Structure formats: structure tokens, C-alpha cells
Amino acid sequence: DQLPRVMEPWVALKNEGHDLVFGAMNAQFKEYAELGFPDNDDATRAALKENRSLFDFLHISKVPLMDPEARTVALQGLLPHKVDLIWTVDGDEFYTKEQILGILEYVKKTPMFDYYHIPFDNLVLDTVRWDDGFTPPRIFRTDRHGGLRAFVWENDLEYNDGTAANDLVPGIIPRSVAYVDHHTWGLKNVENKIRYQHRHFGFCPYRYDDKTTTASFDPAYFTRWGLTMPVVKDGKAKTPRESLHVIIRTHSVGNFREGVRRITDTLGGRQEL
């Protein structure tokens, strides 16, 4: 039901002449099948087929796949089109045209980064904004490290020379450029998703109450990882913490002071600082 809104800005930009290549992949995740959940995504498959002309690559899997296997099918379908970037978009991520163009402009200006994280404005449990933020990897250049090879875990990509994307220093799209609306962990089918998370990861930050048929943050998860439980107030979930302000001053060339300034404090000198 969200797919038309997800696709709208991308389709509009392509119709306006922007050089975009679309690939789409639909598959039931293998863990869902192993848990006995039905593959009942017929409406999504129908919507994709109805818009077949939009896609340069479309694959609907008849067999369940692991998450990275499904993403790799889409990746291998797009690479033959000689694309410069691979940009993954899940079915609950709502960009605007302005955000897409702003992100592309930022990527053009920062060729030193091989891939990029994008900040998401998370809506969880249908009514709560996750104020702490979520910034997953989403954009990958195709001309680095021998080219992109495959997804190896979730959104983690590996290059043909064996380099893992998450071993590199990524670019991070500033929130001033884009803070993307992300409707994740909705209450529809949330019980199934929680069971999937426990099977996939072994843990989950949410729990389901059979009596009230509602979901909430699971204290056991936060205790396990030594994290502070989020506090929900005025429709926002935020982790209580002390403020830490870090100011970084950098200079690309030259000395910013005359002479030599030595740092001899307990941090171990300038190099460690």
C-alpha cells in the first residue's frame, strides 16, 4: 500500500529526463518461510507487474531468499546498465524530489567517498518518532575496488577485490540536505517481524504483547547491550544521555599557526589527540 508513494518522486524525476535506471526485486525472506508465514505479498507483486515498463530490471522470486541474496539479485540486474551509483530504496522509505537531487549534488561534490549513509527520520509503532536517528548505508559507487560484487549481510556490500564497504570510511549525507521519512516497525504484522528478528539476529529491540496485541520497546534488549531504555514523550522516543559536544577543526594545507605547538597533556601528545 506504500509502494506508489515510495516510487512517486523517482518516477517523476525519470520522466523529467534525469538519467535514472530502475531495478526492482521481490522475494519472501527465507526466515519467514522457515517460520511458516505465508508468502502473501501478492498486492506488491501485482503493483510491480502493472508498472513493468518503468523498470529496466524486475525480478520476482518464486523461492524464498535470504536478505543479502535478494539484494544481490537486484544488484546484478543493474550493473550491466553501466550505472555510476547503486542506490538501495526499501519499500518504506519516502524521499522527496528535492531530497534526491540534493543528495546527488552532495555525492558529486565528494568523490573521495566510496559509499554513503543517509539519515532517516524513523516513525516506529505507527505513532512514535525515533529521535535518536538512524543512518544506514544506501549509496555505493560502482567504479571502486574492482566494482561491486555482492551484498554479504543486510545492506553491507563487498567489492570484487575483496574489500568490504563497511571497512572503508563512508560519506554521510547531512541532515540539512536530506532527513528521509522512514515508516519502519509499523504495527501491521509486527508480531511476525519480531519473530523474524529473533530468528535472523537472535534478538530484537521490540516485544509483542499477546493480550493487548501491541508492541513496545523490550527492556531485555537494552539490558543485554548495556543501553539506556528510550523514553517516549510527546510522540518522540529518545535515549536519555548527557550531552557531549565535539568540535573538530581541520586544515587541508599549510600551518594554521606560526611555529610549532606541542601538546603534552595526558592524551599522549598531538598525534593521539
mmCIF file of C-alpha atoms in Angstrom:
data_model
loop_
_atom_site.group_PDB
_atom_site.id
_atom_site.type_symbol
_atom_site.label_atom_id
_atom_site.label_comp_id
_atom_site.label_asym_id
_atom_site.label_seq_id
_atom_site.Cartn_x
_atom_site.Cartn_y
_atom_site.Cartn_z
ATOM 1 C CA ASP A 1 0.000 0.000 0.000
ATOM 2 C CA GLN A 2 3.023 2.291 0.433
ATOM 3 C CA LEU A 3 4.692 1.431 -2.862
ATOM 4 C CA PRO A 4 3.058 4.158 -5.016
ATOM 5 C CA ARG A 5 4.219 6.883 -2.597
ATOM 6 C CA VAL A 6 7.716 5.363 -2.421
ATOM 7 C CA MET A 7 8.032 5.333 -6.226
ATOM 8 C CA GLU A 8 6.406 8.701 -6.989
ATOM 9 C CA PRO A 9 9.414 11.077 -6.746
ATOM 10 C CA TRP A 10 11.753 8.664 -8.552
ATOM 11 C CA VAL A 11 9.336 8.169 -11.422
ATOM 12 C CA ALA A 12 8.743 11.925 -11.660
ATOM 13 C CA LEU A 13 12.485 12.627 -11.936
ATOM 14 C CA LYS A 14 12.948 9.949 -14.581
ATOM 15 C CA ASN A 15 10.036 11.384 -16.578
ATOM 16 C CA GLU A 16 11.682 14.805 -16.342
ATOM 17 C CA GLY A 17 14.754 13.451 -18.104
ATOM 18 C CA HIS A 18 17.082 12.568 -15.241
ATOM 19 C CA ASP A 19 19.318 9.611 -16.080
ATOM 20 C CA LEU A 20 17.958 7.026 -13.666
ATOM 21 C CA VAL A 21 17.924 3.242 -14.061
ATOM 22 C CA PHE A 22 15.315 1.353 -12.037
ATOM 23 C CA GLY A 23 15.561 -2.193 -10.774
ATOM 24 C CA ALA A 24 13.060 -3.960 -8.533
ATOM 25 C CA MET A 25 13.253 -7.178 -6.559
ATOM 26 C CA ASN A 26 10.513 -9.005 -4.659
ATOM 27 C CA ALA A 27 11.103 -12.118 -2.574
ATOM 28 C CA GLN A 28 9.912 -13.588 0.681
ATOM 29 C CA PHE A 29 12.793 -13.738 3.142
ATOM 30 C CA LYS A 30 13.832 -17.322 3.881
ATOM 31 C CA GLU A 31 13.390 -16.984 7.648
ATOM 32 C CA TYR A 32 9.731 -16.006 7.165
ATOM 33 C CA ALA A 33 9.172 -19.204 5.191
ATOM 34 C CA GLU A 34 11.015 -21.262 7.802
ATOM 35 C CA LEU A 35 8.738 -19.797 10.490
ATOM 36 C CA GLY A 36 5.722 -20.947 8.495
ATOM 37 C CA PHE A 37 4.484 -17.481 7.478
ATOM 38 C CA PRO A 38 2.552 -17.360 4.184
ATOM 39 C CA ASP A 39 4.045 -15.633 1.143
ATOM 40 C CA ASN A 40 1.098 -13.253 0.943
ATOM 41 C CA ASP A 41 2.673 -10.284 -0.856
ATOM 42 C CA ASP A 42 0.503 -10.642 -3.969
ATOM 43 C CA ALA A 43 -0.553 -6.974 -3.934
ATOM 44 C CA THR A 44 3.063 -5.762 -4.123
ATOM 45 C CA ARG A 45 3.883 -8.178 -6.924
ATOM 46 C CA ALA A 46 0.807 -7.045 -8.826
ATOM 47 C CA ALA A 47 1.776 -3.376 -8.417
ATOM 48 C CA LEU A 48 5.283 -4.086 -9.735
ATOM 49 C CA LYS A 49 3.966 -6.003 -12.742
ATOM 50 C CA GLU A 50 1.457 -3.253 -13.549
ATOM 51 C CA ASN A 51 4.359 -0.788 -13.714
ATOM 52 C CA ARG A 52 6.671 -3.152 -15.593
ATOM 53 C CA SER A 53 7.518 -0.514 -18.197
ATOM 54 C CA LEU A 54 9.141 1.676 -15.510
ATOM 55 C CA PHE A 55 11.784 -0.881 -14.647
ATOM 56 C CA ASP A 56 14.983 -1.628 -16.514
ATOM 57 C CA PHE A 57 15.210 -4.766 -14.386
ATOM 58 C CA LEU A 58 12.451 -6.595 -12.486
ATOM 59 C CA HIS A 59 12.693 -9.952 -10.759
ATOM 60 C CA ILE A 60 10.054 -11.695 -8.657
ATOM 61 C CA SER A 61 11.490 -14.740 -6.947
ATOM 62 C CA LYS A 62 9.435 -17.928 -6.796
ATOM 63 C CA VAL A 63 11.579 -19.213 -3.914
ATOM 64 C CA PRO A 64 12.391 -17.605 -0.550
ATOM 65 C CA LEU A 65 15.782 -15.897 -0.308
ATOM 66 C CA MET A 66 17.978 -14.531 2.449
ATOM 67 C CA ASP A 67 18.057 -10.736 2.661
ATOM 68 C CA PRO A 68 21.524 -10.291 1.036
ATOM 69 C CA GLU A 69 20.695 -12.886 -1.638
ATOM 70 C CA ALA A 70 17.637 -10.886 -2.691
ATOM 71 C CA ARG A 71 19.546 -7.603 -2.763
ATOM 72 C CA THR A 72 22.345 -9.192 -4.798
ATOM 73 C CA VAL A 73 19.859 -10.290 -7.472
ATOM 74 C CA ALA A 74 18.805 -6.654 -7.877
ATOM 75 C CA LEU A 75 22.451 -5.503 -7.855
ATOM 76 C CA GLN A 76 23.458 -7.945 -10.608
ATOM 77 C CA GLY A 77 20.435 -6.857 -12.634
ATOM 78 C CA LEU A 78 21.503 -3.199 -12.511
ATOM 79 C CA LEU A 79 25.271 -3.419 -13.038
ATOM 80 C CA PRO A 80 25.025 -4.387 -16.762
ATOM 81 C CA HIS A 81 23.382 -0.978 -17.344
ATOM 82 C CA LYS A 82 26.747 0.682 -16.521
ATOM 83 C CA VAL A 83 25.324 2.738 -13.672
ATOM 84 C CA ASP A 84 27.623 5.060 -11.701
ATOM 85 C CA LEU A 85 25.864 4.517 -8.367
ATOM 86 C CA ILE A 86 23.797 1.812 -6.729
ATOM 87 C CA TRP A 87 21.150 3.400 -4.500
ATOM 88 C CA THR A 88 19.024 0.983 -2.482
ATOM 89 C CA VAL A 89 15.477 2.027 -1.596
ATOM 90 C CA ASP A 90 13.284 -0.151 0.596
ATOM 91 C CA GLY A 91 9.509 -0.171 0.449
ATOM 92 C CA ASP A 92 9.076 2.075 3.498
ATOM 93 C CA GLU A 93 11.444 4.932 2.572
ATOM 94 C CA PHE A 94 9.757 8.123 1.362
ATOM 95 C CA TYR A 95 12.113 10.530 -0.385
ATOM 96 C CA THR A 96 11.088 13.819 -1.963
ATOM 97 C CA LYS A 97 12.351 15.038 -5.345
ATOM 98 C CA GLU A 98 14.285 17.803 -3.608
ATOM 99 C CA GLN A 99 15.989 15.337 -1.277
ATOM 100 C CA ILE A 100 17.035 13.053 -4.145
ATOM 101 C CA LEU A 101 18.504 15.933 -6.153
ATOM 102 C CA GLY A 102 20.216 17.373 -3.076
ATOM 103 C CA ILE A 103 21.794 14.023 -2.244
ATOM 104 C CA LEU A 104 23.029 13.557 -5.816
ATOM 105 C CA GLU A 105 24.586 17.016 -5.753
ATOM 106 C CA TYR A 106 26.343 16.219 -2.478
ATOM 107 C CA VAL A 107 27.645 12.924 -3.903
ATOM 108 C CA LYS A 108 29.037 14.749 -6.954
ATOM 109 C CA LYS A 109 30.910 17.189 -4.718
ATOM 110 C CA THR A 110 32.500 14.466 -2.563
ATOM 111 C CA PRO A 111 34.264 11.965 -4.867
ATOM 112 C CA MET A 112 36.582 10.908 -2.042
ATOM 113 C CA PHE A 113 33.877 8.675 -0.545
ATOM 114 C CA ASP A 114 33.173 5.202 -1.946
ATOM 115 C CA TYR A 115 29.724 4.948 -0.364
ATOM 116 C CA TYR A 116 27.254 6.968 1.702
ATOM 117 C CA HIS A 117 24.939 6.707 4.680
ATOM 118 C CA ILE A 118 21.620 8.581 4.627
ATOM 119 C CA PRO A 119 19.891 9.895 7.787
ATOM 120 C CA PHE A 120 16.329 8.624 8.243
ATOM 121 C CA ASP A 121 13.541 10.172 10.261
ATOM 122 C CA ASN A 122 12.100 6.981 11.751
ATOM 123 C CA LEU A 123 8.410 6.569 12.508
ATOM 124 C CA VAL A 124 8.023 3.464 14.687
ATOM 125 C CA LEU A 125 4.939 1.714 16.047
ATOM 126 C CA ASP A 126 2.836 3.955 13.758
ATOM 127 C CA THR A 127 2.896 6.993 16.071
ATOM 128 C CA VAL A 128 6.369 7.451 17.604
ATOM 129 C CA ARG A 129 9.302 9.314 16.071
ATOM 130 C CA TRP A 130 12.661 7.726 16.929
ATOM 131 C CA ASP A 131 14.521 10.904 17.816
ATOM 132 C CA ASP A 132 17.952 9.275 18.162
ATOM 133 C CA GLY A 133 18.114 8.811 14.419
ATOM 134 C CA PHE A 134 19.079 6.002 12.065
ATOM 135 C CA THR A 135 21.677 6.401 9.315
ATOM 136 C CA PRO A 136 22.046 3.225 7.203
ATOM 137 C CA PRO A 137 24.307 2.734 4.153
ATOM 138 C CA ARG A 138 22.354 3.343 0.943
ATOM 139 C CA ILE A 139 24.536 4.675 -1.930
ATOM 140 C CA PHE A 140 27.565 2.862 -3.383
ATOM 141 C CA ARG A 141 29.887 3.909 -6.207
ATOM 142 C CA THR A 142 30.452 1.215 -8.836
ATOM 143 C CA ASP A 143 33.939 2.267 -10.046
ATOM 144 C CA ARG A 144 35.931 1.465 -6.898
ATOM 145 C CA HIS A 145 37.887 -1.626 -5.792
ATOM 146 C CA GLY A 146 37.243 -3.574 -8.970
ATOM 147 C CA GLY A 147 33.495 -2.922 -8.934
ATOM 148 C CA LEU A 148 30.666 -4.090 -6.709
ATOM 149 C CA ARG A 149 30.319 -7.837 -6.229
ATOM 150 C CA ALA A 150 27.512 -8.725 -3.831
ATOM 151 C CA PHE A 151 25.616 -7.931 -0.669
ATOM 152 C CA VAL A 152 27.009 -10.087 2.119
ATOM 153 C CA TRP A 153 24.777 -9.111 5.054
ATOM 154 C CA GLU A 154 21.752 -6.816 5.139
ATOM 155 C CA ASN A 155 22.960 -3.598 3.443
ATOM 156 C CA ASP A 156 26.670 -4.483 3.633
ATOM 157 C CA LEU A 157 28.313 -4.683 0.197
ATOM 158 C CA GLU A 158 31.564 -6.294 -0.869
ATOM 159 C CA TYR A 159 33.746 -5.278 -3.831
ATOM 160 C CA ASN A 160 35.352 -7.560 -6.403
ATOM 161 C CA ASP A 161 38.823 -7.142 -4.874
ATOM 162 C CA GLY A 162 37.518 -8.428 -1.540
ATOM 163 C CA THR A 163 37.180 -5.019 0.105
ATOM 164 C CA ALA A 164 34.142 -4.757 2.366
ATOM 165 C CA ALA A 165 32.313 -1.454 2.169
ATOM 166 C CA ASN A 166 31.968 -1.246 5.945
ATOM 167 C CA ASP A 167 35.766 -1.372 6.286
ATOM 168 C CA LEU A 168 36.036 1.916 4.363
ATOM 169 C CA VAL A 169 35.368 5.466 5.541
ATOM 170 C CA PRO A 170 31.885 6.423 4.312
ATOM 171 C CA GLY A 171 30.339 9.732 3.456
ATOM 172 C CA ILE A 172 27.289 10.749 5.484
ATOM 173 C CA ILE A 173 24.613 12.868 3.850
ATOM 174 C CA PRO A 174 23.977 15.890 6.128
ATOM 175 C CA ARG A 175 20.521 16.208 7.621
ATOM 176 C CA SER A 176 20.398 19.689 6.136
ATOM 177 C CA VAL A 177 20.444 18.019 2.717
ATOM 178 C CA ALA A 178 18.006 15.196 3.469
ATOM 179 C CA TYR A 179 16.281 13.696 6.514
ATOM 180 C CA VAL A 180 14.226 10.971 4.874
ATOM 181 C CA ASP A 181 10.805 9.904 6.137
ATOM 182 C CA HIS A 182 11.072 6.224 7.098
ATOM 183 C CA HIS A 183 7.998 4.286 8.264
ATOM 184 C CA THR A 184 9.556 1.284 9.944
ATOM 185 C CA TRP A 185 8.282 -1.122 12.562
ATOM 186 C CA GLY A 186 4.616 -0.439 11.833
ATOM 187 C CA LEU A 187 2.086 -2.314 13.943
ATOM 188 C CA LYS A 188 0.722 -4.216 10.933
ATOM 189 C CA ASN A 189 2.233 -7.731 11.126
ATOM 190 C CA VAL A 190 4.643 -6.532 13.825
ATOM 191 C CA GLU A 191 4.413 -9.866 15.684
ATOM 192 C CA ASN A 192 5.764 -11.686 12.625
ATOM 193 C CA LYS A 193 8.573 -9.170 12.189
ATOM 194 C CA ILE A 194 9.647 -9.536 15.826
ATOM 195 C CA ARG A 195 9.779 -13.332 15.432
ATOM 196 C CA TYR A 196 11.786 -12.854 12.224
ATOM 197 C CA GLN A 197 14.279 -10.579 14.010
ATOM 198 C CA HIS A 198 14.832 -13.128 16.760
ATOM 199 C CA ARG A 199 15.487 -15.820 14.164
ATOM 200 C CA HIS A 200 17.666 -13.584 11.969
ATOM 201 C CA PHE A 201 19.713 -11.741 14.632
ATOM 202 C CA GLY A 202 18.942 -13.615 17.832
ATOM 203 C CA PHE A 203 17.419 -10.525 19.471
ATOM 204 C CA CYS A 204 15.010 -7.650 18.833
ATOM 205 C CA PRO A 205 14.555 -4.173 20.356
ATOM 206 C CA TYR A 206 10.767 -4.650 20.422
ATOM 207 C CA ARG A 207 8.448 -7.091 22.153
ATOM 208 C CA TYR A 208 4.886 -8.141 21.390
ATOM 209 C CA ASP A 209 2.101 -8.461 23.958
ATOM 210 C CA ASP A 210 -0.413 -11.172 23.016
ATOM 211 C CA LYS A 211 -3.038 -9.878 25.434
ATOM 212 C CA THR A 212 -3.094 -6.290 24.178
ATOM 213 C CA THR A 213 -1.849 -7.171 20.637
ATOM 214 C CA THR A 214 0.536 -4.213 20.812
ATOM 215 C CA ALA A 215 4.299 -3.793 20.605
ATOM 216 C CA SER A 216 6.706 -1.779 22.734
ATOM 217 C CA PHE A 217 10.432 -1.392 23.424
ATOM 218 C CA ASP A 218 11.844 -4.547 25.034
ATOM 219 C CA PRO A 219 13.849 -3.778 28.227
ATOM 220 C CA ALA A 220 15.682 -7.126 27.876
ATOM 221 C CA TYR A 221 17.265 -5.967 24.615
ATOM 222 C CA PHE A 222 18.604 -2.733 26.117
ATOM 223 C CA THR A 223 19.863 -4.531 29.231
ATOM 224 C CA ARG A 224 21.633 -7.109 27.061
ATOM 225 C CA TRP A 225 23.638 -4.442 25.231
ATOM 226 C CA GLY A 226 24.145 -2.134 28.198
ATOM 227 C CA LEU A 227 21.927 0.547 26.656
ATOM 228 C CA THR A 228 19.594 3.026 28.301
ATOM 229 C CA MET A 229 15.891 2.446 27.649
ATOM 230 C CA PRO A 230 14.341 5.087 25.366
ATOM 231 C CA VAL A 231 11.831 7.438 26.908
ATOM 232 C CA VAL A 232 8.689 8.212 24.891
ATOM 233 C CA LYS A 233 7.420 11.746 25.382
ATOM 234 C CA ASP A 234 5.217 13.916 23.164
ATOM 235 C CA GLY A 235 5.300 11.317 20.399
ATOM 236 C CA LYS A 236 9.102 11.045 20.365
ATOM 237 C CA ALA A 237 11.364 8.263 21.604
ATOM 238 C CA LYS A 238 14.707 9.495 22.868
ATOM 239 C CA THR A 239 17.537 7.902 24.830
ATOM 240 C CA PRO A 240 18.386 9.959 27.957
ATOM 241 C CA ARG A 241 22.077 10.838 27.931
ATOM 242 C CA GLU A 242 24.453 13.559 28.940
ATOM 243 C CA SER A 243 25.396 15.990 26.210
ATOM 244 C CA LEU A 244 28.837 15.759 24.661
ATOM 245 C CA HIS A 245 29.840 18.472 22.220
ATOM 246 C CA VAL A 246 32.778 17.673 19.946
ATOM 247 C CA ILE A 247 34.355 20.470 17.918
ATOM 248 C CA ILE A 248 36.693 19.406 15.118
ATOM 249 C CA ARG A 249 38.949 21.971 13.453
ATOM 250 C CA THR A 250 40.804 20.854 10.330
ATOM 251 C CA HIS A 251 43.151 22.422 7.796
ATOM 252 C CA SER A 252 43.885 20.727 4.500
ATOM 253 C CA VAL A 253 47.115 22.582 3.702
ATOM 254 C CA GLY A 254 49.696 24.745 5.478
ATOM 255 C CA ASN A 255 50.267 25.558 9.121
ATOM 256 C CA PHE A 256 47.419 27.260 10.883
ATOM 257 C CA ARG A 257 49.789 28.746 13.466
ATOM 258 C CA GLU A 258 53.290 30.114 13.170
ATOM 259 C CA GLY A 259 55.920 27.901 14.687
ATOM 260 C CA VAL A 260 55.322 24.587 16.414
ATOM 261 C CA ARG A 261 52.666 23.980 19.019
ATOM 262 C CA ARG A 262 53.303 20.984 21.235
ATOM 263 C CA ILE A 263 50.620 19.149 23.158
ATOM 264 C CA THR A 264 51.984 17.384 26.210
ATOM 265 C CA ASP A 265 48.866 16.630 28.189
ATOM 266 C CA THR A 266 47.696 13.201 29.360
ATOM 267 C CA LEU A 267 46.217 12.390 25.938
ATOM 268 C CA GLY A 268 49.714 11.458 24.772
ATOM 269 C CA GLY A 269 50.566 14.419 22.585
ATOM 270 C CA ARG A 270 49.260 15.890 19.392
ATOM 271 C CA GLN A 271 49.236 12.680 17.346
ATOM 272 C CA GLU A 272 46.896 10.889 19.737
ATOM 273 C CA LEU A 273 44.773 13.981 20.234
#
